[in-house]
Amino acid sequence: MTTTVDHDLTRARRKLDELDRVLRSVRGRLGNTLDIRRVCGDVERLRDSLALLCEHAPQTGLAGPPRPRAELEPLSELPYDPALFADADDEGVGGMRPQRP
């Protein structure tokens, strides 16, 4: 069973390499457009996910015990207290208060 999993993961890696080569060719013809960059980013995320999958794939045909899931932290539905952010600046807009020397 492991041989099949290893074989499938190797095939997936090769397909990602092939897709990467094709995208480089398309990028050369169409230019570095937003769509090309987005798809290339998707391929990189797939490559990272596949690497994680390979890292955690069972080394034998028998799967080990499932890993414990991290506990979720409940989020309050209540609005935040505005006093907590009274002296905070909006990073996207810049400082809202006058600069002091």
mmCIF file of N, CA and C in Angstrom:
data_model
loop_
_atom_site.group_PDB
_atom_site.id
_atom_site.type_symbol
_atom_site.label_atom_id
_atom_site.label_comp_id
_atom_site.label_asym_id
_atom_site.label_seq_id
_atom_site.Cartn_x
_atom_site.Cartn_y
_atom_site.Cartn_z
ATOM 1 N N MET A 1 0.821 -1.193 0.000
ATOM 2 C CA MET A 1 0.000 0.000 0.000
ATOM 3 C C MET A 1 0.867 1.260 0.000
ATOM 4 N N THR A 2 1.951 1.251 0.761
ATOM 5 C CA THR A 2 2.830 2.409 0.819
ATOM 6 C C THR A 2 3.417 2.705 -0.546
ATOM 7 N N THR A 3 3.762 1.654 -1.274
ATOM 8 C CA THR A 3 4.325 1.849 -2.599
ATOM 9 C C THR A 3 3.353 2.609 -3.476
ATOM 10 N N THR A 4 2.070 2.281 -3.380
ATOM 11 C CA THR A 4 1.063 2.978 -4.168
ATOM 12 C C THR A 4 0.971 4.439 -3.745
ATOM 13 N N VAL A 5 0.979 4.695 -2.442
ATOM 14 C CA VAL A 5 0.920 6.072 -1.950
ATOM 15 C C VAL A 5 2.162 6.832 -2.395
ATOM 16 N N ASP A 6 3.335 6.236 -2.224
ATOM 17 C CA ASP A 6 4.574 6.885 -2.654
ATOM 18 C C ASP A 6 4.542 7.177 -4.148
ATOM 19 N N HIS A 7 4.069 6.203 -4.914
ATOM 20 C CA HIS A 7 3.988 6.363 -6.366
ATOM 21 C C HIS A 7 3.042 7.513 -6.719
ATOM 22 N N ASP A 8 1.885 7.561 -6.067
ATOM 23 C CA ASP A 8 0.912 8.619 -6.351
ATOM 24 C C ASP A 8 1.454 9.995 -5.972
ATOM 25 N N LEU A 9 2.124 10.077 -4.836
ATOM 26 C CA LEU A 9 2.692 11.359 -4.423
ATOM 27 C C LEU A 9 3.803 11.806 -5.370
ATOM 28 N N THR A 10 4.598 10.864 -5.839
ATOM 29 C CA THR A 10 5.645 11.187 -6.810
ATOM 30 C C THR A 10 5.032 11.667 -8.117
ATOM 31 N N ARG A 11 3.974 10.992 -8.554
ATOM 32 C CA ARG A 11 3.277 11.416 -9.778
ATOM 33 C C ARG A 11 2.710 12.822 -9.614
ATOM 34 N N ALA A 12 2.126 13.102 -8.453
ATOM 35 C CA ALA A 12 1.561 14.431 -8.209
ATOM 36 C C ALA A 12 2.654 15.494 -8.265
ATOM 37 N N ARG A 13 3.829 15.191 -7.683
ATOM 38 C CA ARG A 13 4.951 16.133 -7.725
ATOM 39 C C ARG A 13 5.395 16.388 -9.162
ATOM 40 N N ARG A 14 5.464 15.335 -9.951
ATOM 41 C CA ARG A 14 5.868 15.484 -11.355
ATOM 42 C C ARG A 14 4.851 16.310 -12.135
ATOM 43 N N LYS A 15 3.565 16.094 -11.868
ATOM 44 C CA LYS A 15 2.517 16.860 -12.558
ATOM 45 C C LYS A 15 2.615 18.344 -12.194
ATOM 46 N N LEU A 16 2.906 18.635 -10.928
ATOM 47 C CA LEU A 16 3.087 20.033 -10.532
ATOM 48 C C LEU A 16 4.302 20.647 -11.222
ATOM 49 N N ASP A 17 5.377 19.868 -11.350
ATOM 50 C CA ASP A 17 6.557 20.356 -12.067
ATOM 51 C C ASP A 17 6.213 20.647 -13.524
ATOM 52 N N GLU A 18 5.440 19.755 -14.136
ATOM 53 C CA GLU A 18 5.033 19.945 -15.531
ATOM 54 C C GLU A 18 4.148 21.185 -15.663
ATOM 55 N N LEU A 19 3.204 21.354 -14.747
ATOM 56 C CA LEU A 19 2.335 22.527 -14.766
ATOM 57 C C LEU A 19 3.154 23.802 -14.603
ATOM 58 N N ASP A 20 4.149 23.769 -13.756
ATOM 59 C CA ASP A 20 5.017 24.925 -13.555
ATOM 60 C C ASP A 20 5.760 25.281 -14.842
ATOM 61 N N ARG A 21 6.277 24.270 -15.545
ATOM 62 C CA ARG A 21 6.973 24.518 -16.814
ATOM 63 C C ARG A 21 6.032 25.127 -17.844
ATOM 64 N N VAL A 22 4.811 24.602 -17.936
ATOM 65 C CA VAL A 22 3.839 25.119 -18.899
ATOM 66 C C VAL A 22 3.478 26.567 -18.564
ATOM 67 N N LEU A 23 3.293 26.850 -17.283
ATOM 68 C CA LEU A 23 2.943 28.215 -16.886
ATOM 69 C C LEU A 23 4.071 29.196 -17.190
ATOM 70 N N ARG A 24 5.318 28.769 -17.041
ATOM 71 C CA ARG A 24 6.437 29.651 -17.398
ATOM 72 C C ARG A 24 6.412 29.964 -18.888
ATOM 73 N N SER A 25 6.064 28.965 -19.697
ATOM 74 C CA SER A 25 5.963 29.177 -21.137
ATOM 75 C C SER A 25 4.823 30.144 -21.464
ATOM 76 N N VAL A 26 3.682 29.944 -20.814
ATOM 77 C CA VAL A 26 2.535 30.830 -21.039
ATOM 78 C C VAL A 26 2.864 32.245 -20.570
ATOM 79 N N ARG A 27 3.553 32.364 -19.440
ATOM 80 C CA ARG A 27 3.941 33.682 -18.926
ATOM 81 C C ARG A 27 4.838 34.392 -19.929
ATOM 82 N N GLY A 28 5.719 33.636 -20.588
ATOM 83 C CA GLY A 28 6.595 34.231 -21.588
ATOM 84 C C GLY A 28 5.829 34.775 -22.779
ATOM 85 N N ARG A 29 4.710 34.132 -23.125
ATOM 86 C CA ARG A 29 3.923 34.581 -24.276
ATOM 87 C C ARG A 29 2.894 35.646 -23.916
ATOM 88 N N LEU A 30 2.280 35.543 -22.755
ATOM 89 C CA LEU A 30 1.214 36.478 -22.376
ATOM 90 C C LEU A 30 1.694 37.611 -21.483
ATOM 91 N N GLY A 31 2.859 37.450 -20.908
ATOM 92 C CA GLY A 31 3.349 38.452 -19.968
ATOM 93 C C GLY A 31 2.993 38.064 -18.540
ATOM 94 N N ASN A 32 3.517 38.817 -17.617
ATOM 95 C CA ASN A 32 3.319 38.521 -16.200
ATOM 96 C C ASN A 32 2.037 39.194 -15.710
ATOM 97 N N THR A 33 0.901 38.717 -16.209
ATOM 98 C CA THR A 33 -0.387 39.316 -15.866
ATOM 99 C C THR A 33 -0.831 38.870 -14.477
ATOM 100 N N LEU A 34 -1.850 39.538 -13.984
ATOM 101 C CA LEU A 34 -2.401 39.199 -12.676
ATOM 102 C C LEU A 34 -2.885 37.751 -12.651
ATOM 103 N N ASP A 35 -3.550 37.317 -13.717
ATOM 104 C CA ASP A 35 -4.059 35.944 -13.763
ATOM 105 C C ASP A 35 -2.929 34.925 -13.730
ATOM 106 N N ILE A 36 -1.861 35.185 -14.459
ATOM 107 C CA ILE A 36 -0.718 34.266 -14.464
ATOM 108 C C ILE A 36 -0.086 34.212 -13.073
ATOM 109 N N ARG A 37 0.086 35.370 -12.441
ATOM 110 C CA ARG A 37 0.667 35.387 -11.093
ATOM 111 C C ARG A 37 -0.217 34.634 -10.105
ATOM 112 N N ARG A 38 -1.540 34.782 -10.254
ATOM 113 C CA ARG A 38 -2.466 34.090 -9.350
ATOM 114 C C ARG A 38 -2.345 32.583 -9.512
ATOM 115 N N VAL A 39 -2.330 32.110 -10.754
ATOM 116 C CA VAL A 39 -2.229 30.668 -10.992
ATOM 117 C C VAL A 39 -0.876 30.142 -10.520
ATOM 118 N N CYS A 40 0.188 30.900 -10.747
ATOM 119 C CA CYS A 40 1.510 30.476 -10.269
ATOM 120 C C CYS A 40 1.528 30.408 -8.743
ATOM 121 N N GLY A 41 0.864 31.340 -8.094
ATOM 122 C CA GLY A 41 0.746 31.292 -6.636
ATOM 123 C C GLY A 41 -0.022 30.066 -6.182
ATOM 124 N N ASP A 42 -1.075 29.724 -6.936
ATOM 125 C CA ASP A 42 -1.845 28.517 -6.612
ATOM 126 C C ASP A 42 -0.974 27.272 -6.721
ATOM 127 N N VAL A 43 -0.134 27.227 -7.752
ATOM 128 C CA VAL A 43 0.753 26.074 -7.937
ATOM 129 C C VAL A 43 1.735 25.986 -6.770
ATOM 130 N N GLU A 44 2.265 27.119 -6.328
ATOM 131 C CA GLU A 44 3.187 27.108 -5.188
ATOM 132 C C GLU A 44 2.495 26.623 -3.923
ATOM 133 N N ARG A 45 1.245 27.052 -3.718
ATOM 134 C CA ARG A 45 0.503 26.577 -2.539
ATOM 135 C C ARG A 45 0.248 25.079 -2.638
ATOM 136 N N LEU A 46 -0.068 24.596 -3.842
ATOM 137 C CA LEU A 46 -0.241 23.155 -4.024
ATOM 138 C C LEU A 46 1.059 22.414 -3.732
ATOM 139 N N ARG A 47 2.168 22.980 -4.176
ATOM 140 C CA ARG A 47 3.470 22.351 -3.933
ATOM 141 C C ARG A 47 3.759 22.282 -2.426
ATOM 142 N N ASP A 48 3.456 23.365 -1.711
ATOM 143 C CA ASP A 48 3.654 23.379 -0.256
ATOM 144 C C ASP A 48 2.736 22.367 0.429
ATOM 145 N N SER A 49 1.486 22.310 -0.012
ATOM 146 C CA SER A 49 0.534 21.363 0.582
ATOM 147 C C SER A 49 0.950 19.927 0.305
ATOM 148 N N LEU A 50 1.435 19.680 -0.890
ATOM 149 C CA LEU A 50 1.889 18.335 -1.231
ATOM 150 C C LEU A 50 3.108 17.958 -0.396
ATOM 151 N N ALA A 51 3.998 18.905 -0.160
ATOM 152 C CA ALA A 51 5.167 18.629 0.682
ATOM 153 C C ALA A 51 4.730 18.269 2.100
ATOM 154 N N LEU A 52 3.739 18.984 2.626
ATOM 155 C CA LEU A 52 3.216 18.647 3.953
ATOM 156 C C LEU A 52 2.579 17.269 3.948
ATOM 157 N N LEU A 53 1.853 16.964 2.894
ATOM 158 C CA LEU A 53 1.223 15.654 2.785
ATOM 159 C C LEU A 53 2.281 14.556 2.740
ATOM 160 N N CYS A 54 3.336 14.775 1.970
ATOM 161 C CA CYS A 54 4.416 13.785 1.895
ATOM 162 C C CYS A 54 5.091 13.617 3.252
ATOM 163 N N GLU A 55 5.237 14.724 3.961
ATOM 164 C CA GLU A 55 5.888 14.685 5.268
ATOM 165 C C GLU A 55 5.081 13.870 6.276
ATOM 166 N N HIS A 56 3.762 13.946 6.181
ATOM 167 C CA HIS A 56 2.906 13.266 7.143
ATOM 168 C C HIS A 56 2.323 11.960 6.614
ATOM 169 N N ALA A 57 2.708 11.576 5.411
ATOM 170 C CA ALA A 57 2.210 10.315 4.859
ATOM 171 C C ALA A 57 2.784 9.159 5.673
ATOM 172 N N PRO A 58 1.995 8.136 5.883
ATOM 173 C CA PRO A 58 2.498 6.991 6.650
ATOM 174 C C PRO A 58 3.654 6.322 5.919
ATOM 175 N N GLN A 59 4.650 5.924 6.675
ATOM 176 C CA GLN A 59 5.807 5.251 6.099
ATOM 177 C C GLN A 59 5.549 3.767 5.892
ATOM 178 N N THR A 60 4.504 3.265 6.495
ATOM 179 C CA THR A 60 4.123 1.871 6.300
ATOM 180 C C THR A 60 2.700 1.854 5.783
ATOM 181 N N GLY A 61 2.207 0.699 5.470
ATOM 182 C CA GLY A 61 0.848 0.578 4.965
ATOM 183 C C GLY A 61 -0.202 0.832 6.025
ATOM 184 N N LEU A 62 0.189 0.833 7.288
ATOM 185 C CA LEU A 62 -0.773 1.025 8.364
ATOM 186 C C LEU A 62 -0.717 2.464 8.851
ATOM 187 N N ALA A 63 -1.856 3.083 8.910
ATOM 188 C CA ALA A 63 -1.907 4.465 9.379
ATOM 189 C C ALA A 63 -1.729 4.495 10.887
ATOM 190 N N GLY A 64 -0.993 5.461 11.365
ATOM 191 C CA GLY A 64 -0.797 5.615 12.797
ATOM 192 C C GLY A 64 -2.024 6.243 13.435
ATOM 193 N N PRO A 65 -1.957 6.490 14.723
ATOM 194 C CA PRO A 65 -3.101 7.108 15.391
ATOM 195 C C PRO A 65 -3.319 8.523 14.862
ATOM 196 N N PRO A 66 -4.551 8.968 14.817
ATOM 197 C CA PRO A 66 -4.796 10.323 14.315
ATOM 198 C C PRO A 66 -4.170 11.364 15.232
ATOM 199 N N ARG A 67 -3.691 12.424 14.638
ATOM 200 C CA ARG A 67 -3.099 13.499 15.419
ATOM 201 C C ARG A 67 -4.201 14.264 16.130
ATOM 202 N N PRO A 68 -3.947 14.692 17.363
ATOM 203 C CA PRO A 68 -4.977 15.462 18.069
ATOM 204 C C PRO A 68 -5.177 16.818 17.400
ATOM 205 N N ARG A 69 -6.425 17.225 17.346
ATOM 206 C CA ARG A 69 -6.739 18.520 16.749
ATOM 207 C C ARG A 69 -6.593 19.607 17.804
ATOM 208 N N ALA A 70 -6.147 20.745 17.378
ATOM 209 C CA ALA A 70 -6.023 21.879 18.294
ATOM 210 C C ALA A 70 -7.420 22.339 18.700
ATOM 211 N N GLU A 71 -7.541 22.703 19.967
ATOM 212 C CA GLU A 71 -8.831 23.181 20.440
ATOM 213 C C GLU A 71 -9.114 24.558 19.844
ATOM 214 N N LEU A 72 -10.367 24.779 19.489
ATOM 215 C CA LEU A 72 -10.762 26.061 18.933
ATOM 216 C C LEU A 72 -11.020 27.055 20.054
ATOM 217 N N GLU A 73 -10.598 28.256 19.820
ATOM 218 C CA GLU A 73 -10.813 29.325 20.788
ATOM 219 C C GLU A 73 -12.121 30.022 20.434
ATOM 220 N N PRO A 74 -13.095 30.032 21.343
ATOM 221 C CA PRO A 74 -14.365 30.684 21.012
ATOM 222 C C PRO A 74 -14.185 32.202 20.906
ATOM 223 N N LEU A 75 -14.867 32.790 19.944
ATOM 224 C CA LEU A 75 -14.825 34.232 19.753
ATOM 225 C C LEU A 75 -16.135 34.833 20.220
ATOM 226 N N SER A 76 -16.036 35.912 20.931
ATOM 227 C CA SER A 76 -17.220 36.579 21.448
ATOM 228 C C SER A 76 -17.951 37.298 20.321
ATOM 229 N N GLU A 77 -19.258 37.275 20.368
ATOM 230 C CA GLU A 77 -20.071 37.997 19.397
ATOM 231 C C GLU A 77 -20.309 39.438 19.832
ATOM 232 N N LEU A 78 -19.886 39.778 21.037
ATOM 233 C CA LEU A 78 -20.073 41.133 21.542
ATOM 234 C C LEU A 78 -19.125 42.083 20.820
ATOM 235 N N PRO A 79 -19.532 43.332 20.632
ATOM 236 C CA PRO A 79 -18.630 44.293 19.982
ATOM 237 C C PRO A 79 -17.428 44.582 20.886
ATOM 238 N N TYR A 80 -16.323 44.941 20.247
ATOM 239 C CA TYR A 80 -15.124 45.285 21.006
ATOM 240 C C TYR A 80 -15.344 46.587 21.767
ATOM 241 N N ASP A 81 -14.651 46.707 22.870
ATOM 242 C CA ASP A 81 -14.694 47.937 23.653
ATOM 243 C C ASP A 81 -13.857 48.986 22.925
ATOM 244 N N PRO A 82 -14.458 50.081 22.452
ATOM 245 C CA PRO A 82 -13.699 51.088 21.704
ATOM 246 C C PRO A 82 -12.545 51.688 22.502
ATOM 247 N N ALA A 83 -12.627 51.659 23.824
ATOM 248 C CA ALA A 83 -11.543 52.213 24.642
ATOM 249 C C ALA A 83 -10.243 51.436 24.446
ATOM 250 N N LEU A 84 -10.345 50.163 24.058
ATOM 251 C CA LEU A 84 -9.141 49.364 23.825
ATOM 252 C C LEU A 84 -8.320 49.909 22.662
ATOM 253 N N PHE A 85 -8.994 50.551 21.712
ATOM 254 C CA PHE A 85 -8.325 51.002 20.497
ATOM 255 C C PHE A 85 -8.297 52.524 20.383
ATOM 256 N N ALA A 86 -8.506 53.222 21.489
ATOM 257 C CA ALA A 86 -8.586 54.686 21.454
ATOM 258 C C ALA A 86 -7.297 55.322 20.957
ATOM 259 N N ASP A 87 -6.143 54.748 21.282
ATOM 260 C CA ASP A 87 -4.875 55.352 20.869
ATOM 261 C C ASP A 87 -4.208 54.593 19.724
ATOM 262 N N ALA A 88 -4.955 53.728 19.041
ATOM 263 C CA ALA A 88 -4.393 52.932 17.948
ATOM 264 C C ALA A 88 -4.540 53.667 16.622
ATOM 265 N N ASP A 89 -3.584 53.450 15.728
ATOM 266 C CA ASP A 89 -3.638 54.009 14.379
ATOM 267 C C ASP A 89 -4.077 52.922 13.416
ATOM 268 N N ASP A 90 -4.746 53.315 12.365
ATOM 269 C CA ASP A 90 -5.116 52.387 11.308
ATOM 270 C C ASP A 90 -3.899 52.216 10.407
ATOM 271 N N GLU A 91 -3.356 51.016 10.328
ATOM 272 C CA GLU A 91 -2.126 50.791 9.566
ATOM 273 C C GLU A 91 -2.302 51.095 8.090
ATOM 274 N N GLY A 92 -3.489 50.862 7.558
ATOM 275 C CA GLY A 92 -3.708 51.094 6.136
ATOM 276 C C GLY A 92 -3.853 52.560 5.789
ATOM 277 N N VAL A 93 -4.234 53.390 6.750
ATOM 278 C CA VAL A 93 -4.483 54.803 6.493
ATOM 279 C C VAL A 93 -3.328 55.664 6.973
ATOM 280 N N GLY A 94 -2.654 55.217 7.989
ATOM 281 C CA GLY A 94 -1.575 56.001 8.559
ATOM 282 C C GLY A 94 -2.008 56.608 9.876
ATOM 283 N N GLY A 95 -1.153 57.382 10.446
ATOM 284 C CA GLY A 95 -1.441 57.978 11.746
ATOM 285 C C GLY A 95 -2.567 58.995 11.664
ATOM 286 N N MET A 96 -3.481 58.908 12.591
ATOM 287 C CA MET A 96 -4.602 59.837 12.620
ATOM 288 C C MET A 96 -4.360 60.965 13.620
ATOM 289 N N ARG A 97 -3.384 60.788 14.502
ATOM 290 C CA ARG A 97 -3.084 61.812 15.498
ATOM 291 C C ARG A 97 -1.923 62.660 15.005
ATOM 292 N N PRO A 98 -1.859 63.893 15.446
ATOM 293 C CA PRO A 98 -0.700 64.713 15.060
ATOM 294 C C PRO A 98 0.583 64.138 15.656
ATOM 295 N N GLN A 99 1.651 64.241 14.904
ATOM 296 C CA GLN A 99 2.946 63.740 15.365
ATOM 297 C C GLN A 99 3.521 64.693 16.399
ATOM 298 N N ARG A 100 4.030 64.141 17.472
ATOM 299 C CA ARG A 100 4.657 64.958 18.513
ATOM 300 C C ARG A 100 6.169 64.840 18.392
ATOM 301 N N PRO A 101 6.870 65.943 18.639
ATOM 302 C CA PRO A 101 8.345 65.883 18.542
ATOM 303 C C PRO A 101 8.965 65.065 19.629
#
